[in-house]
Short mmCIF file of C-alpha atoms in Angstrom, two decimals:
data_model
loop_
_atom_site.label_atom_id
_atom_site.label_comp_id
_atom_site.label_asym_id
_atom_site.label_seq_id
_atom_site.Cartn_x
_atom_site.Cartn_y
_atom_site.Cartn_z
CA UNK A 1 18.75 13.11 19.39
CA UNK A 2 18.23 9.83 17.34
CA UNK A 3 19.77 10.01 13.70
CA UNK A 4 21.40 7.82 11.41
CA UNK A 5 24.15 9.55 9.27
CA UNK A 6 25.54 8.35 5.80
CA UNK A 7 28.68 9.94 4.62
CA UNK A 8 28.85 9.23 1.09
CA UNK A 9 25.69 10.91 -0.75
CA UNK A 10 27.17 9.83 -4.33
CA UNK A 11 29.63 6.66 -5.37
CA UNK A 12 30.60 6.21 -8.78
CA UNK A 13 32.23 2.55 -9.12
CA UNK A 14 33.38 0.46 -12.09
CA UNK A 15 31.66 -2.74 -12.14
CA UNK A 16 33.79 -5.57 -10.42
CA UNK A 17 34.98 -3.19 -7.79
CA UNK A 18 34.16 -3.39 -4.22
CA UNK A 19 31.95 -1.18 -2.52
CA UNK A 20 31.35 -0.02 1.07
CA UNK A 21 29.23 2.40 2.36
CA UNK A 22 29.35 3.99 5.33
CA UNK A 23 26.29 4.64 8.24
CA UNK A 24 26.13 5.96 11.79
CA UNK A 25 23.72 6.30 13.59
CA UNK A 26 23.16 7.89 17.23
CA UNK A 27 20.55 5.90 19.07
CA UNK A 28 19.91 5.40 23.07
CA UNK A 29 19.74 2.29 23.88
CA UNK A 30 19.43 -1.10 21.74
CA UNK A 31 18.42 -0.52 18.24
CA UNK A 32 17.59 -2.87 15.28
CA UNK A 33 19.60 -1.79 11.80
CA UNK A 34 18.39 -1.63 8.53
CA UNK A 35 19.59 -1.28 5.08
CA UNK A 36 17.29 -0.63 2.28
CA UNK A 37 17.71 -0.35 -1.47
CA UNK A 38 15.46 2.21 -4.08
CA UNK A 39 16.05 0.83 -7.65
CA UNK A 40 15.01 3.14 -10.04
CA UNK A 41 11.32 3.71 -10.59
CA UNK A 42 10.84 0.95 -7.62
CA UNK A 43 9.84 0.89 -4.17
CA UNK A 44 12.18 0.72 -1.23
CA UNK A 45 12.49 -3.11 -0.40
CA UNK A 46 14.82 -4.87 2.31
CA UNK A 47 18.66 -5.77 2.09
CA UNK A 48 19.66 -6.79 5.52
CA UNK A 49 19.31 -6.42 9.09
CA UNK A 50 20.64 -6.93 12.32
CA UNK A 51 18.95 -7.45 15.41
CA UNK A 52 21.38 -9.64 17.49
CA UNK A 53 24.20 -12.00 17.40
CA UNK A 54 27.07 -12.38 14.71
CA UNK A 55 27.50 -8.94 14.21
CA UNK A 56 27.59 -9.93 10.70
CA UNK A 57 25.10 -9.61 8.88
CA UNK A 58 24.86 -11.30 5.01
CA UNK A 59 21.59 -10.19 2.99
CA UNK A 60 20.13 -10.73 -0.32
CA UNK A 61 22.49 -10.05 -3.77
CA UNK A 62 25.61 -10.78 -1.84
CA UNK A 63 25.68 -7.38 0.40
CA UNK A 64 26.89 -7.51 3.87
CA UNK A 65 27.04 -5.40 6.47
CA UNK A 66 28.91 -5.51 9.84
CA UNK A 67 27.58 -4.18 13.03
CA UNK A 68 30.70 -2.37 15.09
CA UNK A 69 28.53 -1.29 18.80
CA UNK A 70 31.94 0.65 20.05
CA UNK A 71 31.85 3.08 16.42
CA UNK A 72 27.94 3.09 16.25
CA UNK A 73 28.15 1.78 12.69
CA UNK A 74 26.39 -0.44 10.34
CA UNK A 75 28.34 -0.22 7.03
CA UNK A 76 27.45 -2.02 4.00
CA UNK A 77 30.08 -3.71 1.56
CA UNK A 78 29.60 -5.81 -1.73
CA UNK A 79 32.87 -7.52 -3.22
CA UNK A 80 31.96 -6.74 -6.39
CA UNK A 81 28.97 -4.85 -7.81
CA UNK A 82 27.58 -5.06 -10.69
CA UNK A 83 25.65 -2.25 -13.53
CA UNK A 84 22.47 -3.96 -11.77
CA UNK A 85 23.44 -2.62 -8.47
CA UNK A 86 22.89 0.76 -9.29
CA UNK A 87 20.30 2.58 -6.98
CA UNK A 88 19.70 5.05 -4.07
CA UNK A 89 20.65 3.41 -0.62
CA UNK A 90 19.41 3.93 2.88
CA UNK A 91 20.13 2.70 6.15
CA UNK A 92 18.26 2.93 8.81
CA UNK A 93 17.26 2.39 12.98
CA UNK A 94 14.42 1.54 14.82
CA UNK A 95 14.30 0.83 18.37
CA UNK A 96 12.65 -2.17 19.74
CA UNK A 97 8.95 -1.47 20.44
CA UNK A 98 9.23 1.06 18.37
CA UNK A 99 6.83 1.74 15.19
CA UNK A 100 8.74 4.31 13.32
CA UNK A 101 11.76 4.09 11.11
CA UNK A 102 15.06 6.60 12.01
CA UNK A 103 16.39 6.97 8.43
CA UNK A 104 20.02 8.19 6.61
CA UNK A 105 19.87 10.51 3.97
CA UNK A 106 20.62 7.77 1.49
CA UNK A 107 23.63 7.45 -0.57
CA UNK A 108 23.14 7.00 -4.44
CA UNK A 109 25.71 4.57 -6.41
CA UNK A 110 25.74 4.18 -10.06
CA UNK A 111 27.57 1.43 -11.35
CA UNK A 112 29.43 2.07 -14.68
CA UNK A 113 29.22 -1.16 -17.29
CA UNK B 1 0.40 -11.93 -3.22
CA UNK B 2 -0.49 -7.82 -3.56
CA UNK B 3 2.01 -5.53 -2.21
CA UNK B 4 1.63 -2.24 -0.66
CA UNK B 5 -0.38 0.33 -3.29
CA UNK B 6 -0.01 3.72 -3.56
CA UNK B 7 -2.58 6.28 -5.24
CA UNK B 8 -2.10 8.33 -7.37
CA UNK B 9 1.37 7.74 -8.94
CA UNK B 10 1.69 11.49 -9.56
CA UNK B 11 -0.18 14.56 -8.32
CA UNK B 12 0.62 18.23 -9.87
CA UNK B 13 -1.10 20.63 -7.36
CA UNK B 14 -0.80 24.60 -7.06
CA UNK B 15 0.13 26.09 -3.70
CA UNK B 16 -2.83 26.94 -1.25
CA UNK B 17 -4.81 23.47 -2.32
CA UNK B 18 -5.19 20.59 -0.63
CA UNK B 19 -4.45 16.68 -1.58
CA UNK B 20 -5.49 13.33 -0.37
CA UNK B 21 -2.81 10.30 -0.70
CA UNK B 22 -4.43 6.75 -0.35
CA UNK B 23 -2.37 3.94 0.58
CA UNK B 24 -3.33 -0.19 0.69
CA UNK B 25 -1.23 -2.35 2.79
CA UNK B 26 -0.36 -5.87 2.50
CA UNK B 27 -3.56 -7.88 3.19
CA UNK B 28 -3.35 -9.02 6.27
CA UNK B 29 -1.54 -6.25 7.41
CA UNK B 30 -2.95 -4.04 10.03
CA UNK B 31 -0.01 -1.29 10.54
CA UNK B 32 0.28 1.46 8.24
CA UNK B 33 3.24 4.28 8.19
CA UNK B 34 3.81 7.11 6.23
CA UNK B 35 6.92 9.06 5.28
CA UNK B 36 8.43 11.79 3.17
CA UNK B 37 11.25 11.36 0.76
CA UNK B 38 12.79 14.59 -0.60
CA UNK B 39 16.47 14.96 -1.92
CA UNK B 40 19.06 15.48 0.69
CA UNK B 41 16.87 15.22 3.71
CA UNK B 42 15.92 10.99 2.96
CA UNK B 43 12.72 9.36 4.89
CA UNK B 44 11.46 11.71 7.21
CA UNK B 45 8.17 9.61 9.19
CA UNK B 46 4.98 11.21 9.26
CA UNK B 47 2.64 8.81 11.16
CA UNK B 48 1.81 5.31 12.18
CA UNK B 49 -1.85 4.04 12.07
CA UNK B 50 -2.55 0.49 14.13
CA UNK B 51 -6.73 -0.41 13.76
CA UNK B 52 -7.77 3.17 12.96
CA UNK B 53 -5.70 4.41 15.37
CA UNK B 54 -2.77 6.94 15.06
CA UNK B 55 -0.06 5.48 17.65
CA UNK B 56 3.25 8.04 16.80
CA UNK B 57 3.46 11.16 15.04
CA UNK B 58 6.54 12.94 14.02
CA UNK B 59 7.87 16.30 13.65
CA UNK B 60 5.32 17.84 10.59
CA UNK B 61 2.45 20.44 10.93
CA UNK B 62 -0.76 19.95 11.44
CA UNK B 63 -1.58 20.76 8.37
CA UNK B 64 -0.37 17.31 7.67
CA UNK B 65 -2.85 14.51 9.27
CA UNK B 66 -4.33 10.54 8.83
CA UNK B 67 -6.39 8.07 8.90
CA UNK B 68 -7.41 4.86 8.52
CA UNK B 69 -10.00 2.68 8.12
CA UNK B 70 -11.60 -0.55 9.20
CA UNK B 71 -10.23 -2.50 6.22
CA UNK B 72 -6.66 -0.85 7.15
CA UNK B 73 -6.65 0.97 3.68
CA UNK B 74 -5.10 4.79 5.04
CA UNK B 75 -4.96 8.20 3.63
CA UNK B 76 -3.41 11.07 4.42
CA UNK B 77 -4.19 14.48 3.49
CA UNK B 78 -1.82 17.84 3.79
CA UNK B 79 -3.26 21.37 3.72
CA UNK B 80 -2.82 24.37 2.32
CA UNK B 81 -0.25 22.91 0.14
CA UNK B 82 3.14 24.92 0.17
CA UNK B 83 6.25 24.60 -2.48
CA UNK B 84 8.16 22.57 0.25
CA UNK B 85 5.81 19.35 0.51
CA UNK B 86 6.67 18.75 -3.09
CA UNK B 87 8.11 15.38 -2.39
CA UNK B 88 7.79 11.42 -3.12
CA UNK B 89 5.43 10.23 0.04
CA UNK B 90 5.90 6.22 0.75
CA UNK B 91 3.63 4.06 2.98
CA UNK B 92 4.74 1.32 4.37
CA UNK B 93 2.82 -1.29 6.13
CA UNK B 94 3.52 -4.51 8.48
CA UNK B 95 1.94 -6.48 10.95
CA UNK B 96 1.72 -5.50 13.78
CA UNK B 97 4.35 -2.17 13.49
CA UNK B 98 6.84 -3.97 15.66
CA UNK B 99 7.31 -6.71 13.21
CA UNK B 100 11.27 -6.83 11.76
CA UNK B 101 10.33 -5.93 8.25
CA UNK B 102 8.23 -3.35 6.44
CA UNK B 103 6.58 -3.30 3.15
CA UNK B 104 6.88 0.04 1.53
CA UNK B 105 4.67 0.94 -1.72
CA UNK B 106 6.25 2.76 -4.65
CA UNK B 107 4.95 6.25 -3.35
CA UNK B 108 3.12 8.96 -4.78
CA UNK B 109 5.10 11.82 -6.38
CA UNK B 110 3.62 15.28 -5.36
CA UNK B 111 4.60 18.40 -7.25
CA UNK B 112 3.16 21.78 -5.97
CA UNK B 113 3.90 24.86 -8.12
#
């Protein structure tokens, strides 16, 4: 069966430290890889993907995430986060040709000032 | 330009009612999703509308169903409410449904009691 798991549902992190959050997913076949972030009160709006290529993958606010095929993995890291980087995140597969999202559970970080 | 609306914000609604969820995509953009978002579970996909048409479905009843019209503005509507579709419902839309991005609204937050 296609899912996507995320292993951390909560992450409480000091500002400044570094973050990394884990996904799986189990998906037949090539997939495309998503994360997206949920600030609070806002909608769910694009991070990063992957599609192909340099495995990986730098988005928007200085996230990352690297693509490992052999683990089926897509985890996302950050340096160094900041209060401003507190939210609900999701990752996320959808298979080429495809119209319909496969997502994680989410994992929700706060960020302490 | 205008994102993705979602009405109403919020919807209180007793068990055994019925609701109606409207949802206006980018303009321009002809593919319409919806999902579920409850605590625990994530984004669970509903449907996918392409020109009035409903192209995928996923794993709800039938008490929860679609549609959309010319102008690509959608709606969906669920039954017979119960205490479990108390959730925040997102639509998303894109271009085509294929495309590498979607745009997802800020959702409507259902409450059944």
């Amino acid at each position: 069966a296609q899912s996507v798991s995320q292993h951390n549902h909560h992450v409480i992190l000091s500002e400044a430290a570094s973050l990394e959050l884990g996904c799986n997913y189990s998906y037949g076949g090539t997939v495309n890889l998503f994360w997206y972030v949920q600030y609070p009160g806002q909608h769910l709006q694009l991070l990063l993907k992957y599609f192909s290529g340099d495995p990986l993958v730098k988005g928007i606010k200085g996230f990352e995430a690297e693509f490992i095929k052999s683990k089926f993995s897509f985890n996302l890291r950050k340096p160094s986060v900041q209060w401003s980087d507190t939210a609900e995140y999701f990752c996320a597969v959808k298979g080429p040709g495809t119209y319909k999202y496969i997502f994680g559970t989410g994992t929700r970080l706060k960020v302490l000032a | 330009k205008a994102g993705v609306t979602q009405t109403p914000r919020y919807l209180i609604k007793t068990r055994g009612q019925q609701v109606t969820l409207s949802c206006s995509p980018i303009s321009g953009h002809r593919s319409v999703s919806w999902y579920q978002q409850t605590p625990g579970q994530g984004l669970q996909f509903l449907f996918e509308y392409f020109s009035e048409t409903q192209r995928n479905k996923g794993n709800f009843p039938g008490r929860f169903s679609g549609r959309q019209f010319s102008n690509s503005r959608s709606e969906m509507n669920v039954s017979t409410l119960e205490l479990g579709d108390s959730a925040l419902y997102l639509c998303a839309s894109s271009l085509t449904g294929l495309d590498t991005e979607a745009f997802f609204g800020q959702g409507t937050r259902l409450t059944v009691v």
